[in-house]
PDB file of C-alpha atoms in Angstrom:
ATOM      1  CA  MET K   1      -0.273   0.038  -0.240  1.00 57.00           C
ATOM      2  CA  LYS K   2       2.453   2.109   1.221  1.00 53.00           C
ATOM      3  CA  VAL K   3       4.072   1.376  -2.343  1.00 47.00           C
ATOM      4  CA  ARG K   4       0.860   2.039  -3.952  1.00 55.00           C
ATOM      5  CA  TYR K   5       0.559   5.882  -2.391  1.00 48.00           C
ATOM      6  CA  PHE K   6       4.506   6.893  -3.212  1.00 46.00           C
ATOM      7  CA  LEU K   7       3.522   6.046  -6.876  1.00 38.00           C
ATOM      8  CA  LEU K   8       0.807   7.708  -7.331  1.00 42.00           C
ATOM      9  CA  VAL K   9       2.408  10.645  -5.184  1.00 36.00           C
ATOM     10  CA  ALA K  10       5.143  10.340  -7.458  1.00 35.00           C
ATOM     11  CA  VAL K  11       2.356  10.042 -11.560  1.00 35.00           C
ATOM     12  CA  ALA K  12       0.638  13.670  -9.536  1.00 37.00           C
ATOM     13  CA  LEU K  13       4.257  15.622  -8.778  1.00 34.00           C
ATOM     14  CA  VAL K  14       5.460  14.576 -12.536  1.00 35.00           C
ATOM     15  CA  MET K  15       2.381  15.700 -14.546  1.00 42.00           C
ATOM     16  CA  LEU K  16       2.022  18.502 -12.402  1.00 39.00           C
ATOM     17  CA  THR K  17       5.753  19.026 -13.119  1.00 42.00           C
ATOM     18  CA  GLY K  18       4.887  19.195 -16.855  1.00 46.00           C
ATOM     19  CA  CYS K  19       1.927  21.155 -16.912  1.00 48.00           C
ATOM     20  CA  HIS K  20       3.768  23.429 -15.301  1.00 60.00           C
ATOM     21  CA  ARG K  21       6.704  23.383 -17.846  1.00 69.00           C
ATOM     22  CA  ASP K  22       4.757  23.594 -20.557  1.00 88.00           C
ATOM     23  CA  ALA K  23       3.105  26.695 -19.105  1.00 94.00           C
ATOM     24  CA  SER K  24       6.460  28.023 -19.207  1.00 95.00           C
ATOM     25  CA  ALA K  25       6.923  27.330 -22.093  1.00 96.00           C
ATOM     26  CA  LEU K  26       3.851  29.216 -23.587  1.00 96.00           C
ATOM     27  CA  LEU K  27       4.376  31.464 -21.556  1.00 97.00           C
ATOM     28  CA  GLU K  28       7.542  32.706 -22.680  1.00 97.00           C
ATOM     29  CA  ARG K  29       6.783  32.757 -26.438  1.00 97.00           C
ATOM     30  CA  ALA K  30       3.912  34.240 -25.707  1.00 97.00           C
ATOM     31  CA  GLU K  31       6.257  36.984 -24.207  1.00 97.00           C
ATOM     32  CA  ALA K  32       8.504  36.767 -27.382  1.00 97.00           C
ATOM     33  CA  TYR K  33       5.875  38.035 -29.938  1.00 97.00           C
ATOM     34  CA  LEU K  34       5.360  41.404 -27.405  1.00 97.00           C
ATOM     35  CA  PRO K  35       4.990  43.812 -28.049  1.00 95.00           C
ATOM     36  CA  SER K  36       4.771  43.765 -32.243  1.00 94.00           C
ATOM     37  CA  GLN K  37       2.468  40.942 -32.812  1.00 96.00           C
ATOM     38  CA  PRO K  38      -0.505  40.834 -29.445  1.00 96.00           C
ATOM     39  CA  ASP K  39      -2.657  38.645 -31.306  1.00 97.00           C
ATOM     40  CA  SER K  40      -0.176  35.756 -31.573  1.00 97.00           C
ATOM     41  CA  ALA K  41       0.589  36.385 -28.051  1.00 97.00           C
ATOM     42  CA  GLU K  42      -2.763  36.260 -26.886  1.00 97.00           C
ATOM     43  CA  VAL K  43      -3.298  32.364 -28.503  1.00 97.00           C
ATOM     44  CA  CYS K  44      -0.106  31.295 -26.705  1.00 97.00           C
ATOM     45  CA  LEU K  45      -1.778  32.731 -23.278  1.00 97.00           C
ATOM     46  CA  ASP K  46      -5.560  31.319 -23.969  1.00 96.00           C
ATOM     47  CA  SER K  47      -3.450  27.897 -24.368  1.00 95.00           C
ATOM     48  CA  ILE K  48      -2.981  27.429 -21.064  1.00 95.00           C
ATOM     49  CA  GLY K  49      -5.878  25.415 -19.174  1.00 85.00           C
ATOM     50  CA  GLN K  50      -5.846  26.688 -15.950  1.00 90.00           C
ATOM     51  CA  PRO K  51      -4.218  29.179 -15.165  1.00 93.00           C
ATOM     52  CA  GLN K  52      -5.208  29.655 -11.092  1.00 91.00           C
ATOM     53  CA  ARG K  53      -3.410  26.326 -11.308  1.00 93.00           C
ATOM     54  CA  LEU K  54      -0.235  28.194 -12.460  1.00 96.00           C
ATOM     55  CA  ASN K  55       3.073  28.256  -9.489  1.00 96.00           C
ATOM     56  CA  ASP K  56       3.158  31.784  -8.141  1.00 97.00           C
ATOM     57  CA  ALA K  57       5.695  33.010 -10.122  1.00 97.00           C
ATOM     58  CA  GLN K  58       4.044  32.010 -13.537  1.00 97.00           C
ATOM     59  CA  LYS K  59       0.668  33.489 -11.746  1.00 97.00           C
ATOM     60  CA  ALA K  60       2.903  36.967 -11.914  1.00 97.00           C
ATOM     61  CA  TRP K  61       3.998  35.748 -15.237  1.00 98.00           C
ATOM     62  CA  TYR K  62       0.896  35.763 -16.702  1.00 98.00           C
ATOM     63  CA  GLY K  63      -1.249  38.326 -15.532  1.00 97.00           C
ATOM     64  CA  LEU K  64       1.897  41.357 -16.917  1.00 98.00           C
ATOM     65  CA  LEU K  65       1.084  39.467 -20.347  1.00 98.00           C
ATOM     66  CA  ARG K  66      -2.673  38.906 -20.241  1.00 98.00           C
ATOM     67  CA  THR K  67      -2.677  43.063 -19.338  1.00 98.00           C
ATOM     68  CA  TYR K  68      -0.067  43.201 -22.069  1.00 97.00           C
ATOM     69  CA  VAL K  69      -1.874  42.382 -23.968  1.00 97.00           C
ATOM     70  CA  ASP K  70      -5.168  43.253 -23.171  1.00 97.00           C
ATOM     71  CA  ASN K  71      -3.880  46.836 -23.856  1.00 96.00           C
ATOM     72  CA  ARG K  72      -2.071  46.217 -26.846  1.00 95.00           C
ATOM     73  CA  GLN K  73      -5.551  45.413 -28.279  1.00 95.00           C
ATOM     74  CA  GLY K  74      -7.088  48.859 -27.499  1.00 93.00           C
ATOM     75  CA  LYS K  75      -8.810  47.503 -24.370  1.00 94.00           C
ATOM     76  CA  GLY K  76      -6.765  49.760 -22.156  1.00 94.00           C
ATOM     77  CA  VAL K  77      -5.816  48.897 -18.114  1.00 97.00           C
ATOM     78  CA  GLU K  78      -8.757  49.866 -15.890  1.00 94.00           C
ATOM     79  CA  SER K  79      -9.335  46.698 -13.055  1.00 95.00           C
ATOM     80  CA  ASP K  80      -6.188  45.985 -11.867  1.00 96.00           C
ATOM     81  CA  SER K  81      -7.312  42.611 -10.613  1.00 94.00           C
ATOM     82  CA  LEU K  82      -4.358  40.346 -13.205  1.00 95.00           C
ATOM     83  CA  ILE K  83      -1.936  43.794 -12.948  1.00 98.00           C
ATOM     84  CA  ARG K  84      -1.600  44.424  -9.039  1.00 98.00           C
ATOM     85  CA  ASP K  85      -0.951  40.825  -7.625  1.00 97.00           C
ATOM     86  CA  SER K  86       1.790  40.752 -10.429  1.00 98.00           C
ATOM     87  CA  TYR K  87       3.060  44.206  -9.446  1.00 98.00           C
ATOM     88  CA  GLU K  88       3.706  42.866  -5.984  1.00 98.00           C
ATOM     89  CA  TYR K  89       5.635  39.900  -6.863  1.00 98.00           C
ATOM     90  CA  TYR K  90       7.706  41.315  -8.960  1.00 98.00           C
ATOM     91  CA  ARG K  91       7.807  44.205  -6.221  1.00 98.00           C
ATOM     92  CA  GLU K  92       8.914  42.372  -3.521  1.00 98.00           C
ATOM     93  CA  ALA K  93      10.728  39.400  -5.658  1.00 97.00           C
ATOM     94  CA  SER K  94      12.943  42.335  -7.083  1.00 97.00           C
ATOM     95  CA  HIS K  95      12.843  44.163  -3.744  1.00 97.00           C
ATOM     96  CA  ALA K  96      11.225  47.288  -5.624  1.00 97.00           C
ATOM     97  CA  GLY K  97      13.979  47.255  -8.611  1.00 97.00           C
ATOM     98  CA  GLN K  98      17.412  46.641  -6.278  1.00 97.00           C
ATOM     99  CA  THR K  99      18.412  43.485  -8.280  1.00 97.00           C
ATOM    100  CA  SER K 100      20.891  42.480 -10.452  1.00 97.00           C
ATOM    101  CA  ASP K 101      18.341  39.605 -12.484  1.00 98.00           C
ATOM    102  CA  MET K 102      17.211  42.027 -15.592  1.00 98.00           C
ATOM    103  CA  THR K 103      14.812  39.346 -16.640  1.00 97.00           C
ATOM    104  CA  LEU K 104      12.627  40.308 -13.581  1.00 98.00           C
ATOM    105  CA  LEU K 105      14.145  43.752 -13.375  1.00 98.00           C
ATOM    106  CA  ARG K 106      12.232  44.270 -16.374  1.00 98.00           C
ATOM    107  CA  ARG K 107       9.030  42.649 -15.694  1.00 98.00           C
ATOM    108  CA  TYR K 108       8.654  44.785 -12.108  1.00 98.00           C
ATOM    109  CA  ALA K 109       9.203  47.996 -14.729  1.00 98.00           C
ATOM    110  CA  GLN K 110       6.045  46.949 -16.655  1.00 98.00           C
ATOM    111  CA  SER K 111       4.291  45.881 -13.774  1.00 98.00           C
ATOM    112  CA  CYS K 112       4.896  49.436 -12.755  1.00 98.00           C
ATOM    113  CA  TYR K 113       4.308  50.875 -16.222  1.00 98.00           C
ATOM    114  CA  TYR K 114       0.379  48.584 -16.671  1.00 98.00           C
ATOM    115  CA  MET K 115      -0.276  49.783 -12.846  1.00 98.00           C
ATOM    116  CA  ALA K 116       0.124  53.557 -13.770  1.00 98.00           C
ATOM    117  CA  LEU K 117      -2.361  52.657 -16.779  1.00 98.00           C
ATOM    118  CA  PHE K 118      -4.456  51.790 -13.569  1.00 98.00           C
ATOM    119  CA  TYR K 119      -4.425  55.266 -11.878  1.00 97.00           C
ATOM    120  CA  GLU K 120      -4.697  57.235 -15.065  1.00 96.00           C
ATOM    121  CA  SER K 121      -8.154  54.808 -15.991  1.00 95.00           C
ATOM    122  CA  CYS K 122      -8.708  56.051 -11.816  1.00 95.00           C
ATOM    123  CA  ASP K 123      -7.559  59.754 -12.189  1.00 93.00           C
ATOM    124  CA  SER K 124      -5.044  58.942  -9.906  1.00 95.00           C
ATOM    125  CA  THR K 125      -2.273  61.627 -10.449  1.00 93.00           C
ATOM    126  CA  LYS K 126      -0.043  60.547  -8.024  1.00 95.00           C
ATOM    127  CA  GLN K 127      -0.030  57.082  -7.581  1.00 97.00           C
ATOM    128  CA  CYS K 128       0.361  57.326 -11.874  1.00 97.00           C
ATOM    129  CA  GLU K 129       3.316  59.321 -11.414  1.00 96.00           C
ATOM    130  CA  ASN K 130       5.035  57.375  -8.243  1.00 97.00           C
ATOM    131  CA  MET K 131       4.594  53.950 -10.503  1.00 98.00           C
ATOM    132  CA  LEU K 132       6.121  55.794 -13.573  1.00 98.00           C
ATOM    133  CA  HIS K 133       8.891  56.925 -12.354  1.00 98.00           C
ATOM    134  CA  GLN K 134       9.763  53.382 -11.100  1.00 98.00           C
ATOM    135  CA  ALA K 135       8.374  52.197 -14.381  1.00 98.00           C
ATOM    136  CA  ILE K 136      11.455  54.386 -16.112  1.00 98.00           C
ATOM    137  CA  LYS K 137      14.131  53.823 -13.602  1.00 98.00           C
ATOM    138  CA  GLY K 138      13.952  50.056 -13.875  1.00 98.00           C
ATOM    139  CA  SER K 139      13.117  49.646 -18.076  1.00 98.00           C
ATOM    140  CA  GLU K 140      16.701  52.339 -18.402  1.00 98.00           C
ATOM    141  CA  GLU K 141      18.263  49.934 -15.774  1.00 98.00           C
ATOM    142  CA  CYS K 142      17.810  46.891 -17.806  1.00 98.00           C
ATOM    143  CA  GLU K 143      17.426  48.644 -21.507  1.00 98.00           C
ATOM    144  CA  ASP K 144      13.708  48.154 -21.631  1.00 98.00           C
ATOM    145  CA  TRP K 145      13.846  51.319 -23.986  1.00 98.00           C
ATOM    146  CA  HIS K 146       9.759  50.240 -25.050  1.00 98.00           C
ATOM    147  CA  THR K 147       9.056  50.199 -21.045  1.00 98.00           C
ATOM    148  CA  CYS K 148      11.279  53.192 -20.990  1.00 98.00           C
ATOM    149  CA  TYR K 149       9.951  55.864 -23.484  1.00 98.00           C
ATOM    150  CA  LEU K 150       5.766  54.496 -23.647  1.00 98.00           C
ATOM    151  CA  ALA K 151       6.417  55.077 -19.480  1.00 98.00           C
ATOM    152  CA  TYR K 152       8.146  58.866 -19.906  1.00 98.00           C
ATOM    153  CA  THR K 153       5.060  59.638 -22.837  1.00 98.00           C
ATOM    154  CA  LEU K 154       2.307  58.772 -19.747  1.00 97.00           C
ATOM    155  CA  LEU K 155       4.711  60.894 -17.639  1.00 97.00           C
ATOM    156  CA  GLY K 156       4.683  64.300 -19.752  1.00 96.00           C
ATOM    157  CA  LYS K 157       0.535  63.430 -20.624  1.00 93.00           C
ATOM    158  CA  SER K 158      -0.371  63.154 -16.642  1.00 92.00           C
ATOM    159  CA  SER K 159       1.734  66.382 -15.358  1.00 91.00           C
ATOM    160  CA  ILE K 160       0.817  68.778 -18.392  1.00 89.00           C
ATOM    161  CA  TRP K 161      -1.375  70.671 -16.087  1.00 86.00           C
ATOM    162  CA  GLY K 162       0.342  70.700 -13.609  1.00 85.00           C
ATOM    163  CA  ASN K 163       3.748  71.648 -14.623  1.00 89.00           C
ATOM    164  CA  HIS K 164       4.332  72.605 -17.939  1.00 90.00           C
ATOM    165  CA  GLU K 165       7.909  73.182 -18.812  1.00 93.00           C
ATOM    166  CA  TYR K 166       8.351  69.999 -16.907  1.00 95.00           C
ATOM    167  CA  ALA K 167       5.735  67.554 -19.229  1.00 95.00           C
ATOM    168  CA  ILE K 168       7.236  69.005 -22.222  1.00 96.00           C
ATOM    169  CA  GLN K 169      10.934  67.317 -20.905  1.00 97.00           C
ATOM    170  CA  GLN K 170       9.471  63.965 -20.597  1.00 97.00           C
ATOM    171  CA  SER K 171       7.850  63.622 -24.072  1.00 97.00           C
ATOM    172  CA  LEU K 172      10.774  65.113 -25.521  1.00 98.00           C
ATOM    173  CA  LYS K 173      12.923  62.416 -23.258  1.00 98.00           C
ATOM    174  CA  ALA K 174      10.348  59.952 -24.375  1.00 98.00           C
ATOM    175  CA  LEU K 175      11.072  60.905 -28.257  1.00 98.00           C
ATOM    176  CA  GLU K 176      14.858  61.002 -27.048  1.00 98.00           C
ATOM    177  CA  VAL K 177      14.081  56.815 -26.298  1.00 98.00           C
ATOM    178  CA  TYR K 178      11.988  56.009 -28.561  1.00 98.00           C
ATOM    179  CA  HIS K 179      14.677  56.490 -31.096  1.00 98.00           C
ATOM    180  CA  LYS K 180      16.742  54.243 -29.261  1.00 98.00           C
ATOM    181  CA  ILE K 181      15.158  51.235 -30.690  1.00 97.00           C
ATOM    182  CA  ASN K 182      12.245  52.556 -33.397  1.00 97.00           C
ATOM    183  CA  ASP K 183      10.039  49.918 -33.194  1.00 95.00           C
ATOM    184  CA  ASP K 184       6.643  51.561 -33.882  1.00 95.00           C
ATOM    185  CA  VAL K 185       5.819  54.179 -36.188  1.00 96.00           C
ATOM    186  CA  ASN K 186       2.769  54.649 -34.310  1.00 95.00           C
ATOM    187  CA  ASN K 187       4.354  55.516 -30.859  1.00 96.00           C
ATOM    188  CA  GLU K 188       6.459  57.755 -32.756  1.00 97.00           C
ATOM    189  CA  VAL K 189       3.807  59.707 -34.223  1.00 97.00           C
ATOM    190  CA  LEU K 190       1.697  59.626 -31.009  1.00 96.00           C
ATOM    191  CA  ILE K 191       4.998  61.359 -29.306  1.00 97.00           C
ATOM    192  CA  LEU K 192       5.529  63.680 -31.614  1.00 97.00           C
ATOM    193  CA  GLU K 193       1.553  64.418 -30.858  1.00 96.00           C
ATOM    194  CA  HIS K 194       1.362  64.752 -27.178  1.00 94.00           C
ATOM    195  CA  ILE K 195       4.625  67.093 -27.818  1.00 97.00           C
ATOM    196  CA  ALA K 196       2.683  69.450 -30.127  1.00 97.00           C
ATOM    197  CA  ALA K 197      -0.381  69.659 -27.838  1.00 93.00           C
ATOM    198  CA  GLY K 198       2.355  70.085 -24.580  1.00 94.00           C
ATOM    199  CA  PHE K 199       3.226  73.100 -26.852  1.00 96.00           C
ATOM    200  CA  PHE K 200      -0.018  74.472 -28.500  1.00 95.00           C
ATOM    201  CA  THR K 201      -1.693  74.189 -24.765  1.00 90.00           C
ATOM    202  CA  PHE K 202       0.970  77.027 -23.434  1.00 89.00           C
ATOM    203  CA  ALA K 203       0.782  79.342 -27.250  1.00 91.00           C
ATOM    204  CA  GLU K 204       3.534  78.132 -27.732  1.00 95.00           C
ATOM    205  CA  LEU K 205       2.752  77.932 -31.624  1.00 96.00           C
ATOM    206  CA  ASP K 206       5.838  78.249 -33.969  1.00 97.00           C
ATOM    207  CA  SER K 207       7.175  74.634 -31.713  1.00 97.00           C
ATOM    208  CA  ALA K 208       3.601  73.168 -31.898  1.00 97.00           C
ATOM    209  CA  LEU K 209       3.811  73.700 -35.608  1.00 97.00           C
ATOM    210  CA  ASN K 210       7.374  71.940 -35.748  1.00 98.00           C
ATOM    211  CA  TYR K 211       5.438  68.787 -33.733  1.00 98.00           C
ATOM    212  CA  PHE K 212       2.643  68.568 -35.451  1.00 97.00           C
ATOM    213  CA  LEU K 213       3.953  68.942 -38.751  1.00 97.00           C
ATOM    214  CA  ARG K 214       6.522  66.611 -38.496  1.00 97.00           C
ATOM    215  CA  ALA K 215       3.829  63.486 -36.744  1.00 97.00           C
ATOM    216  CA  TYR K 216       1.645  64.400 -40.341  1.00 96.00           C
ATOM    217  CA  LYS K 217       5.500  63.577 -42.447  1.00 96.00           C
ATOM    218  CA  LEU K 218       5.340  60.219 -40.455  1.00 96.00           C
ATOM    219  CA  VAL K 219       1.666  59.825 -41.648  1.00 95.00           C
ATOM    220  CA  GLU K 220       1.973  60.423 -45.441  1.00 93.00           C
ATOM    221  CA  ILE K 221       4.568  58.791 -45.409  1.00 95.00           C
ATOM    222  CA  ASN K 222       3.620  55.635 -43.625  1.00 94.00           C
ATOM    223  CA  ASN K 223      -0.064  55.099 -44.736  1.00 90.00           C
ATOM    224  CA  LEU K 224      -1.530  55.863 -40.954  1.00 88.00           C
ATOM    225  CA  PHE K 225      -4.397  57.258 -41.944  1.00 80.00           C
ATOM    226  CA  THR K 226      -5.946  56.174 -38.527  1.00 77.00           C
ATOM    227  CA  SER K 227      -3.659  59.224 -37.176  1.00 81.00           C
ATOM    228  CA  GLN K 228      -4.818  61.799 -40.400  1.00 88.00           C
ATOM    229  CA  ASP K 229      -7.714  63.329 -38.314  1.00 90.00           C
ATOM    230  CA  GLU K 230      -5.795  64.618 -35.275  1.00 90.00           C
ATOM    231  CA  ILE K 231      -3.169  66.219 -36.607  1.00 95.00           C
ATOM    232  CA  CYS K 232      -4.646  67.406 -38.422  1.00 95.00           C
ATOM    233  CA  ILE K 233      -7.375  68.820 -36.467  1.00 94.00           C
ATOM    234  CA  GLY K 234      -4.010  70.393 -34.308  1.00 95.00           C
ATOM    235  CA  ILE K 235      -2.209  71.344 -37.332  1.00 97.00           C
ATOM    236  CA  ALA K 236      -5.548  73.983 -38.248  1.00 96.00           C
ATOM    237  CA  LYS K 237      -5.702  75.689 -34.935  1.00 95.00           C
ATOM    238  CA  ALA K 238      -2.533  75.914 -34.342  1.00 96.00           C
ATOM    239  CA  TYR K 239      -2.082  77.784 -38.000  1.00 97.00           C
ATOM    240  CA  CYS K 240      -5.573  79.823 -37.068  1.00 95.00           C
ATOM    241  CA  TYR K 241      -4.580  80.812 -33.774  1.00 94.00           C
ATOM    242  CA  LYS K 242      -1.818  82.156 -35.782  1.00 95.00           C
ATOM    243  CA  GLY K 243      -3.773  84.193 -37.901  1.00 95.00           C
ATOM    244  CA  GLU K 244      -3.210  81.603 -40.967  1.00 97.00           C
ATOM    245  CA  PHE K 245      -6.666  81.270 -41.826  1.00 96.00           C
ATOM    246  CA  ALA K 246      -6.206  79.760 -45.289  1.00 96.00           C
ATOM    247  CA  LYS K 247      -4.305  77.331 -44.019  1.00 96.00           C
ATOM    248  CA  ALA K 248      -6.174  76.093 -41.054  1.00 97.00           C
ATOM    249  CA  LEU K 249      -9.352  75.888 -43.393  1.00 96.00           C
ATOM    250  CA  TYR K 250      -6.960  73.767 -45.621  1.00 96.00           C
ATOM    251  CA  TYR K 251      -5.983  71.483 -42.770  1.00 96.00           C
ATOM    252  CA  ALA K 252      -8.911  71.897 -41.139  1.00 96.00           C
ATOM    253  CA  GLN K 253     -11.032  70.557 -44.311  1.00 95.00           C
ATOM    254  CA  ARG K 254      -8.416  67.576 -44.544  1.00 92.00           C
ATOM    255  CA  GLY K 255      -8.703  66.511 -41.081  1.00 91.00           C
ATOM    256  CA  ILE K 256     -12.684  65.973 -41.658  1.00 92.00           C
ATOM    257  CA  ALA K 257     -12.578  63.827 -44.276  1.00 87.00           C
ATOM    258  CA  GLU K 258     -10.944  61.170 -42.345  1.00 78.00           C
ATOM    259  CA  VAL K 259     -12.378  62.028 -38.878  1.00 83.00           C
ATOM    260  CA  ASP K 260     -13.725  59.313 -36.569  1.00 82.00           C
ATOM    261  CA  SER K 261     -16.933  59.268 -34.256  1.00 82.00           C
ATOM    262  CA  SER K 262     -14.893  59.848 -31.107  1.00 81.00           C
ATOM    263  CA  MET K 263     -13.265  63.268 -32.693  1.00 85.00           C
ATOM    264  CA  LEU K 264     -16.178  65.039 -34.980  1.00 89.00           C
ATOM    265  CA  ILE K 265     -17.116  67.319 -33.020  1.00 90.00           C
ATOM    266  CA  SER K 266     -14.024  68.625 -31.684  1.00 89.00           C
ATOM    267  CA  ALA K 267     -12.673  68.644 -35.638  1.00 92.00           C
ATOM    268  CA  SER K 268     -16.413  70.603 -36.920  1.00 94.00           C
ATOM    269  CA  LEU K 269     -15.833  72.955 -34.613  1.00 94.00           C
ATOM    270  CA  ALA K 270     -12.366  73.483 -35.161  1.00 94.00           C
ATOM    271  CA  LEU K 271     -13.074  73.797 -38.982  1.00 95.00           C
ATOM    272  CA  ALA K 272     -16.583  76.129 -38.033  1.00 96.00           C
ATOM    273  CA  GLN K 273     -13.883  78.469 -36.504  1.00 95.00           C
ATOM    274  CA  CYS K 274     -11.743  78.283 -39.857  1.00 96.00           C
ATOM    275  CA  TYR K 275     -14.705  79.283 -42.024  1.00 96.00           C
ATOM    276  CA  GLN K 276     -15.542  81.985 -39.693  1.00 95.00           C
ATOM    277  CA  ALA K 277     -11.749  83.837 -40.075  1.00 94.00           C
ATOM    278  CA  CYS K 278     -11.922  83.203 -43.688  1.00 94.00           C
ATOM    279  CA  ASP K 279     -15.554  85.311 -43.763  1.00 94.00           C
ATOM    280  CA  SER K 280     -17.708  82.165 -44.529  1.00 96.00           C
ATOM    281  CA  LEU K 281     -20.181  83.307 -42.082  1.00 95.00           C
ATOM    282  CA  GLU K 282     -23.036  81.227 -43.262  1.00 95.00           C
ATOM    283  CA  LYS K 283     -20.551  77.674 -44.108  1.00 96.00           C
ATOM    284  CA  SER K 284     -18.967  78.031 -40.078  1.00 96.00           C
ATOM    285  CA  LYS K 285     -23.147  78.967 -39.168  1.00 95.00           C
ATOM    286  CA  GLU K 286     -24.044  75.358 -40.955  1.00 95.00           C
ATOM    287  CA  ILE K 287     -21.522  73.482 -39.432  1.00 95.00           C
ATOM    288  CA  LEU K 288     -22.043  74.545 -35.790  1.00 94.00           C
ATOM    289  CA  GLU K 289     -26.167  73.809 -35.896  1.00 92.00           C
ATOM    290  CA  SER K 290     -25.460  70.485 -37.491  1.00 91.00           C
ATOM    291  CA  ILE K 291     -23.447  68.921 -34.496  1.00 88.00           C
ATOM    292  CA  CYS K 292     -25.479  66.547 -32.498  1.00 73.00           C
ATOM    293  CA  ARG K 293     -26.913  68.616 -29.258  1.00 69.00           C
ATOM    294  CA  ASP K 294     -26.235  65.841 -27.190  1.00 72.00           C
ATOM    295  CA  ALA K 295     -22.748  66.808 -26.971  1.00 72.00           C
ATOM    296  CA  ASP K 296     -21.421  66.598 -23.439  1.00 86.00           C
ATOM    297  CA  PRO K 297     -21.444  70.743 -21.513  1.00 90.00           C
ATOM    298  CA  MET K 298     -18.172  71.820 -22.464  1.00 91.00           C
ATOM    299  CA  ASN K 299     -18.631  71.117 -26.605  1.00 90.00           C
ATOM    300  CA  LYS K 300     -22.609  72.920 -26.065  1.00 91.00           C
ATOM    301  CA  TYR K 301     -20.765  75.506 -24.789  1.00 94.00           C
ATOM    302  CA  PHE K 302     -18.060  76.099 -27.504  1.00 93.00           C
ATOM    303  CA  ILE K 303     -21.304  75.139 -30.371  1.00 93.00           C
ATOM    304  CA  TYR K 304     -23.434  78.264 -28.779  1.00 94.00           C
ATOM    305  CA  ARG K 305     -20.051  80.610 -28.248  1.00 95.00           C
ATOM    306  CA  ASP K 306     -18.990  80.841 -31.497  1.00 95.00           C
ATOM    307  CA  LEU K 307     -23.035  80.975 -32.929  1.00 95.00           C
ATOM    308  CA  SER K 308     -22.953  83.799 -30.691  1.00 95.00           C
ATOM    309  CA  LYS K 309     -20.004  85.327 -32.541  1.00 94.00           C
ATOM    310  CA  VAL K 310     -20.778  84.025 -36.318  1.00 95.00           C
ATOM    311  CA  ALA K 311     -24.301  86.276 -35.285  1.00 94.00           C
ATOM    312  CA  ILE K 312     -23.336  89.471 -33.937  1.00 94.00           C
ATOM    313  CA  GLN K 313     -20.545  89.358 -37.182  1.00 93.00           C
ATOM    314  CA  GLN K 314     -23.901  89.350 -39.176  1.00 92.00           C
ATOM    315  CA  GLN K 315     -25.711  91.081 -36.728  1.00 90.00           C
ATOM    316  CA  GLY K 316     -28.670  88.787 -36.467  1.00 87.00           C
ATOM    317  CA  LEU K 317     -29.780  90.054 -33.235  1.00 84.00           C
ATOM    318  CA  ASP K 318     -32.607  88.211 -32.974  1.00 84.00           C
ATOM    319  CA  SER K 319     -30.698  84.769 -33.089  1.00 89.00           C
ATOM    320  CA  LEU K 320     -27.727  86.633 -30.349  1.00 92.00           C
ATOM    321  CA  SER K 321     -30.165  86.721 -27.535  1.00 90.00           C
ATOM    322  CA  ALA K 322     -31.024  82.496 -27.922  1.00 90.00           C
ATOM    323  CA  TYR K 323     -27.550  81.713 -28.348  1.00 93.00           C
ATOM    324  CA  MET K 324     -25.458  83.856 -26.253  1.00 93.00           C
ATOM    325  CA  ASP K 325     -28.839  82.729 -23.050  1.00 93.00           C
ATOM    326  CA  SER K 326     -27.862  78.512 -24.948  1.00 90.00           C
ATOM    327  CA  ALA K 327     -23.767  79.600 -24.012  1.00 91.00           C
ATOM    328  CA  TYR K 328     -24.687  81.324 -20.150  1.00 90.00           C
TER     329      TYR K 328
END
């Protein structure tokens, strides 16, 4: 009986070891596919039948990779149900980044970055920035330049209203780090947009245009039409504020031609402003009145404010009162 019991335990241990070995191989393969092939990485992760039966190290690895894949597929990180356990494991295993094991350090830095994305989704700015500093420190040390430039980009974005100059410095640093690997031109365009938007927010129009136009050139060269609308609208706004209204109208028209639903109101407002600046008042009014009235309160204000401006120029005193009351 003792021998039989021993054999049963031995077989179970062998099977368990084999399962863990197979899971590690799938996790390693999934990690190798990232960041460029998230769909292939997802197939590997889905092949792990019962993730809850993995050992602690594998669970942490699985949670990190699943979060990585979800984010690369555009799902964001709106829950910490997976990534928090991975972060806690790698924080403890790496002694909060104080380790000579570069693989462990890389995974710790990545887990910090995805925790930062979670905190950003909760508007927890301070916690987000703390995680980003840890991600940057760890990824620089282990030369994980992809995670590093993503963290610098998010840090620039999250700090824009608190410290303008610091935010732009972080975005510029993101671009510098990106050029160490040049791994995804979509990310280069995104970084250039962030830099341009930072300069534009604080009326540094020449600098904003420089980076917007650099982004636009990359979009054209690489046929990245999904990014074209937002960049064109940014260029149009910058030219409009500079008083170069014909150029502004040209880019606003290009932007509206490719715009998706998420950018439609912003693009329509920009186009209407450009027509107004070019004295095409009826066209401006037509566009403003066509914008969906289910817009959020801020956009509603912009719509009625701009309709009021058009009414003043057209001396339409009857409609002016209604527009101004709505704006107010």
